[in-house]
XYZ file of N, CA and C in Angstrom:
342
model
N 11.021 9.509 -4.840
C 10.580 9.758 -3.479
C 9.253 10.511 -3.529
N 8.273 10.023 -2.823
C 6.991 10.705 -2.728
C 6.911 11.383 -1.374
N 6.612 12.665 -1.377
C 6.452 13.418 -0.140
C 5.038 13.971 -0.133
N 4.317 13.694 0.927
C 2.941 14.173 1.029
C 2.724 14.803 2.399
N 1.812 15.756 2.430
C 1.424 16.344 3.703
C 0.232 15.553 4.219
N 0.419 14.899 5.333
C -0.629 14.057 5.889
C -1.883 14.872 6.169
N -1.723 16.088 6.631
C -2.892 16.920 6.932
C -3.720 17.178 5.673
N -3.074 17.319 4.507
C -3.806 17.528 3.255
C -4.594 16.282 2.867
N -3.995 15.121 3.050
C -4.675 13.871 2.706
C -5.890 13.669 3.601
N -5.706 13.851 4.889
C -6.812 13.685 5.827
C -7.923 14.682 5.498
N -7.568 15.929 5.251
C -8.568 16.949 4.951
C -9.337 16.622 3.675
N -8.665 16.127 2.660
C -9.348 15.823 1.401
C -10.353 14.695 1.569
N -10.048 13.737 2.404
C -10.974 12.629 2.627
C -12.062 12.983 3.629
N -11.805 13.935 4.489
C -12.792 14.297 5.508
C -13.847 15.245 4.964
N -13.645 15.794 3.748
C -14.635 16.692 3.177
C -15.849 15.947 2.644
N -15.769 14.638 2.550
C -16.887 13.854 2.036
C -18.063 13.948 2.997
N -19.253 14.130 2.430
C -20.444 14.287 3.266
C -21.359 13.075 3.236
N -20.948 12.012 2.596
C -21.767 10.811 2.531
C -22.828 10.867 1.452
N -22.764 11.850 0.552
C -23.788 12.005 -0.475
C -23.392 11.293 -1.763
N -24.397 11.056 -2.614
C -24.182 10.445 -3.919
C -24.699 11.397 -4.990
N -24.063 11.362 -6.147
C -24.516 12.180 -7.275
C -24.668 11.291 -8.502
N -25.606 11.652 -9.368
C -25.811 10.950 -10.627
C -25.531 11.940 -11.748
N -24.635 11.545 -12.635
C -24.256 12.401 -13.758
C -25.270 12.262 -14.890
N -25.221 13.174 -15.869
C -26.133 13.151 -17.012
C -26.035 11.846 -17.798
N -24.825 11.243 -17.843
C -24.656 10.002 -18.598
C -25.143 8.773 -17.833
N -25.689 8.978 -16.631
C -26.219 7.880 -15.825
C -25.237 7.306 -14.827
N -23.969 7.694 -14.926
C -22.988 7.186 -13.967
C -23.206 7.866 -12.621
N -22.842 7.167 -11.587
C -23.015 7.733 -10.250
C -21.728 7.602 -9.461
N -21.605 8.457 -8.475
C -20.463 8.372 -7.571
C -20.945 8.740 -6.176
N -20.389 8.055 -5.212
C -20.763 8.303 -3.824
C -19.511 8.620 -3.024
N -19.629 9.549 -2.129
C -18.529 9.906 -1.237
C -18.878 9.385 0.147
N -18.081 8.479 0.633
C -18.341 7.918 1.948
C -18.053 8.951 3.025
N -18.899 9.014 4.006
C -18.667 9.918 5.124
C -17.708 9.213 6.082
N -16.591 9.836 6.318
C -15.606 9.255 7.227
C -15.236 10.286 8.280
N -14.692 9.772 9.362
C -14.234 10.659 10.426
C -12.721 10.519 10.558
N -12.130 11.377 11.342
C -10.686 11.316 11.553
C -10.268 9.974 12.138
N -11.145 9.357 12.923
C -10.836 8.050 13.523
C -10.724 6.955 12.456
N -11.329 7.175 11.280
C -11.279 6.193 10.202
C -9.959 6.225 9.442
N -9.180 7.290 9.596
C -7.952 7.474 8.827
C -6.783 6.814 9.562
N -6.093 5.933 8.835
C -4.911 5.270 9.378
C -3.747 5.630 8.464
N -2.677 6.130 9.047
C -1.529 6.592 8.267
C -0.325 5.724 8.610
N 0.373 5.282 7.558
C 1.583 4.491 7.767
C 2.602 4.880 6.708
N 3.844 4.548 6.981
C 4.930 4.851 6.041
C 5.601 3.553 5.629
N 6.037 3.517 4.397
C 6.752 2.360 3.873
C 8.023 2.861 3.212
N 9.113 2.207 3.516
C 10.374 2.468 2.832
C 10.772 1.170 2.134
N 11.007 1.251 0.826
C 11.349 0.044 0.073
C 12.455 0.368 -0.925
N 13.303 -0.597 -1.164
C 14.381 -0.405 -2.139
C 13.838 -0.549 -3.558
N 14.609 -0.057 -4.504
C 14.185 -0.159 -5.897
C 14.106 -1.598 -6.370
N 14.825 -2.483 -5.726
C 14.735 -3.903 -6.070
C 13.341 -4.460 -5.845
N 12.604 -3.902 -4.912
C 11.212 -4.285 -4.671
C 10.297 -3.529 -5.624
N 10.504 -2.229 -5.718
C 9.610 -1.371 -6.502
C 9.708 -1.675 -8.005
N 10.821 -2.208 -8.458
C 10.959 -2.555 -9.872
C 9.975 -3.638 -10.305
N 9.541 -4.491 -9.383
C 8.683 -5.617 -9.749
C 7.349 -5.667 -9.008
N 7.136 -4.789 -8.058
C 5.859 -4.747 -7.337
C 5.390 -3.292 -7.347
N 4.149 -3.069 -7.757
C 3.642 -1.698 -7.865
C 3.505 -1.050 -6.488
N 3.574 0.276 -6.481
C 3.414 1.012 -5.222
C 2.044 0.736 -4.603
N 1.021 0.652 -5.432
C -0.324 0.367 -4.928
C -0.395 -1.018 -4.285
N 0.219 -2.016 -4.919
C 0.221 -3.366 -4.357
C 0.989 -3.390 -3.032
N 2.101 -2.670 -2.964
C 2.873 -2.601 -1.723
C 2.024 -1.969 -0.624
N 1.419 -0.818 -0.922
C 0.609 -0.123 0.083
C -0.560 -0.978 0.549
N -1.262 -1.609 -0.388
C -2.412 -2.433 -0.014
C -2.015 -3.622 0.844
N -0.940 -4.304 0.475
C -0.530 -5.498 1.218
C -0.004 -5.141 2.612
N 0.769 -4.063 2.698
C 1.261 -3.615 4.005
C 0.089 -3.176 4.886
N -0.868 -2.457 4.312
C -2.039 -2.021 5.082
C -2.799 -3.212 5.637
N -2.953 -4.265 4.835
C -3.619 -5.467 5.332
C -2.850 -6.057 6.513
N -1.530 -6.075 6.417
C -0.710 -6.612 7.500
C -0.755 -5.768 8.762
N -0.917 -4.467 8.586
C -0.937 -3.571 9.746
C -2.316 -3.439 10.393
N -3.369 -3.394 9.580
C -4.666 -2.967 10.102
C -5.795 -3.986 9.986
N -5.556 -5.127 9.397
C -6.624 -6.104 9.237
C -7.103 -6.586 10.601
N -8.397 -6.620 10.771
C -8.996 -7.032 12.039
C -8.915 -8.542 12.204
N -8.946 -8.999 13.431
C -8.952 -10.431 13.706
C -10.133 -11.073 13.004
N -9.910 -12.271 12.489
C -10.966 -12.992 11.814
C -11.101 -12.648 10.343
N -10.340 -11.703 9.826
C -10.407 -11.318 8.413
C -9.251 -11.918 7.618
N -8.643 -12.944 8.106
C -7.507 -13.542 7.422
C -6.222 -13.354 8.200
N -6.184 -12.331 9.013
C -5.095 -12.078 9.941
C -3.707 -12.180 9.311
N -3.476 -11.412 8.255
C -2.161 -11.339 7.639
C -1.269 -10.500 8.548
N -0.212 -11.074 9.042
C 0.730 -10.368 9.914
C 1.661 -9.518 9.059
N 2.110 -8.395 9.579
C 2.983 -7.490 8.837
C 4.230 -8.198 8.313
N 4.840 -9.054 9.126
C 6.041 -9.755 8.661
C 5.732 -10.653 7.465
N 4.580 -11.315 7.495
C 4.180 -12.150 6.365
C 3.881 -11.296 5.135
N 3.271 -10.143 5.346
C 2.984 -9.239 4.235
C 4.284 -8.794 3.569
N 5.262 -8.409 4.365
C 6.556 -7.983 3.818
C 7.261 -9.137 3.114
N 7.196 -10.317 3.711
C 7.814 -11.492 3.083
C 7.155 -11.793 1.734
N 5.825 -11.708 1.666
C 5.118 -11.930 0.397
C 5.617 -10.970 -0.674
N 5.775 -9.697 -0.309
C 6.229 -8.691 -1.268
C 7.659 -8.951 -1.715
N 8.518 -9.319 -0.782
C 9.918 -9.618 -1.111
C 9.997 -10.826 -2.047
N 9.193 -11.850 -1.757
C 9.199 -13.049 -2.602
C 8.672 -12.737 -4.012
N 7.656 -11.872 -4.105
C 7.125 -11.486 -5.418
C 8.188 -10.753 -6.228
N 8.919 -9.854 -5.577
C 9.982 -9.129 -6.277
C 11.115 -10.072 -6.665
N 11.488 -10.973 -5.774
C 12.555 -11.931 -6.075
C 12.179 -12.791 -7.280
N 10.915 -13.203 -7.349
C 10.447 -13.975 -8.503
C 10.532 -13.134 -9.774
N 10.155 -11.857 -9.678
C 10.259 -10.972 -10.830
C 11.683 -10.868 -11.335
N 12.608 -10.680 -10.419
C 14.019 -10.597 -10.802
C 14.481 -11.909 -11.421
N 14.123 -13.032 -10.809
C 14.549 -14.332 -11.325
C 13.994 -14.579 -12.724
N 12.699 -14.315 -12.905
C 12.070 -14.537 -14.203
C 12.652 -13.615 -15.274
N 12.910 -12.362 -14.912
C 13.399 -11.386 -15.878
C 14.875 -11.577 -16.213
N 15.666 -11.925 -15.213
C 17.124 -12.028 -15.409
C 17.621 -13.477 -15.452
N 16.717 -14.425 -15.434
C 17.127 -15.830 -15.520
C 17.967 -16.289 -14.349
N 17.830 -15.647 -13.204
C 18.579 -16.046 -12.018
C 20.015 -15.560 -11.989
N 20.424 -14.777 -12.989
C 21.819 -14.318 -13.063
C 22.093 -13.099 -12.201
N 21.064 -12.307 -11.921
C 21.272 -11.090 -11.140
C 19.996 -10.763 -10.396
N 20.165 -10.221 -9.184
C 19.022 -9.713 -8.430
C 19.491 -8.522 -7.622
N 18.768 -7.432 -7.733
C 19.062 -6.234 -6.958
C 18.667 -6.478 -5.499
N 19.139 -5.605 -4.616
C 18.759 -5.729 -3.218
C 17.261 -5.474 -3.071
N 16.637 -6.233 -2.178
C 15.195 -6.126 -1.947
C 14.982 -5.993 -0.456
N 14.447 -4.837 -0.041
C 14.201 -4.614 1.386
C 12.959 -3.734 1.552
N 12.286 -3.892 2.680
C 11.105 -3.102 2.970
C 11.007 -2.903 4.476
N 10.557 -1.727 4.872
C 10.276 -1.415 6.280
C 8.961 -0.644 6.313
N 8.152 -0.882 7.338
C 6.867 -0.202 7.452
C 6.624 0.183 8.899
N 5.930 1.291 9.076
C 5.631 1.763 10.429
C 4.312 2.521 10.449
N 3.540 2.326 11.497
C 2.308 3.072 11.679
C 2.665 4.457 12.169
N 2.081 5.487 11.551
C 2.303 6.858 11.993
C 1.153 7.303 12.877
N -0.070 7.005 12.447
C -1.230 7.270 13.304
C -2.330 6.287 12.959
N -3.031 5.844 13.978
C -4.116 4.894 13.720
C -5.298 5.208 14.609
């Protein structure tokens, strides 16, 4: 279980001033200037049957696309995003266990603030 304070996450991203720095080795990094309106927070609850075969990052990215993607950008609906993730996990279970066993696979997502 991951527990995070949303206020800490928002504050850490809001400290960016839009500046770029160049390190001695020539590498550079830029911090995008964002506002509170740019931050979208959502929660995902998923069973271990999903998490065993789909990474947390992939789950978060795909759900975010389903929740927040603008019209004309592919328009992935949240239900389709969840179905894609469930199917990916089901394939993982089938490939790994030869179709003999599959754990429960479920996911729920909700926007907290947008």
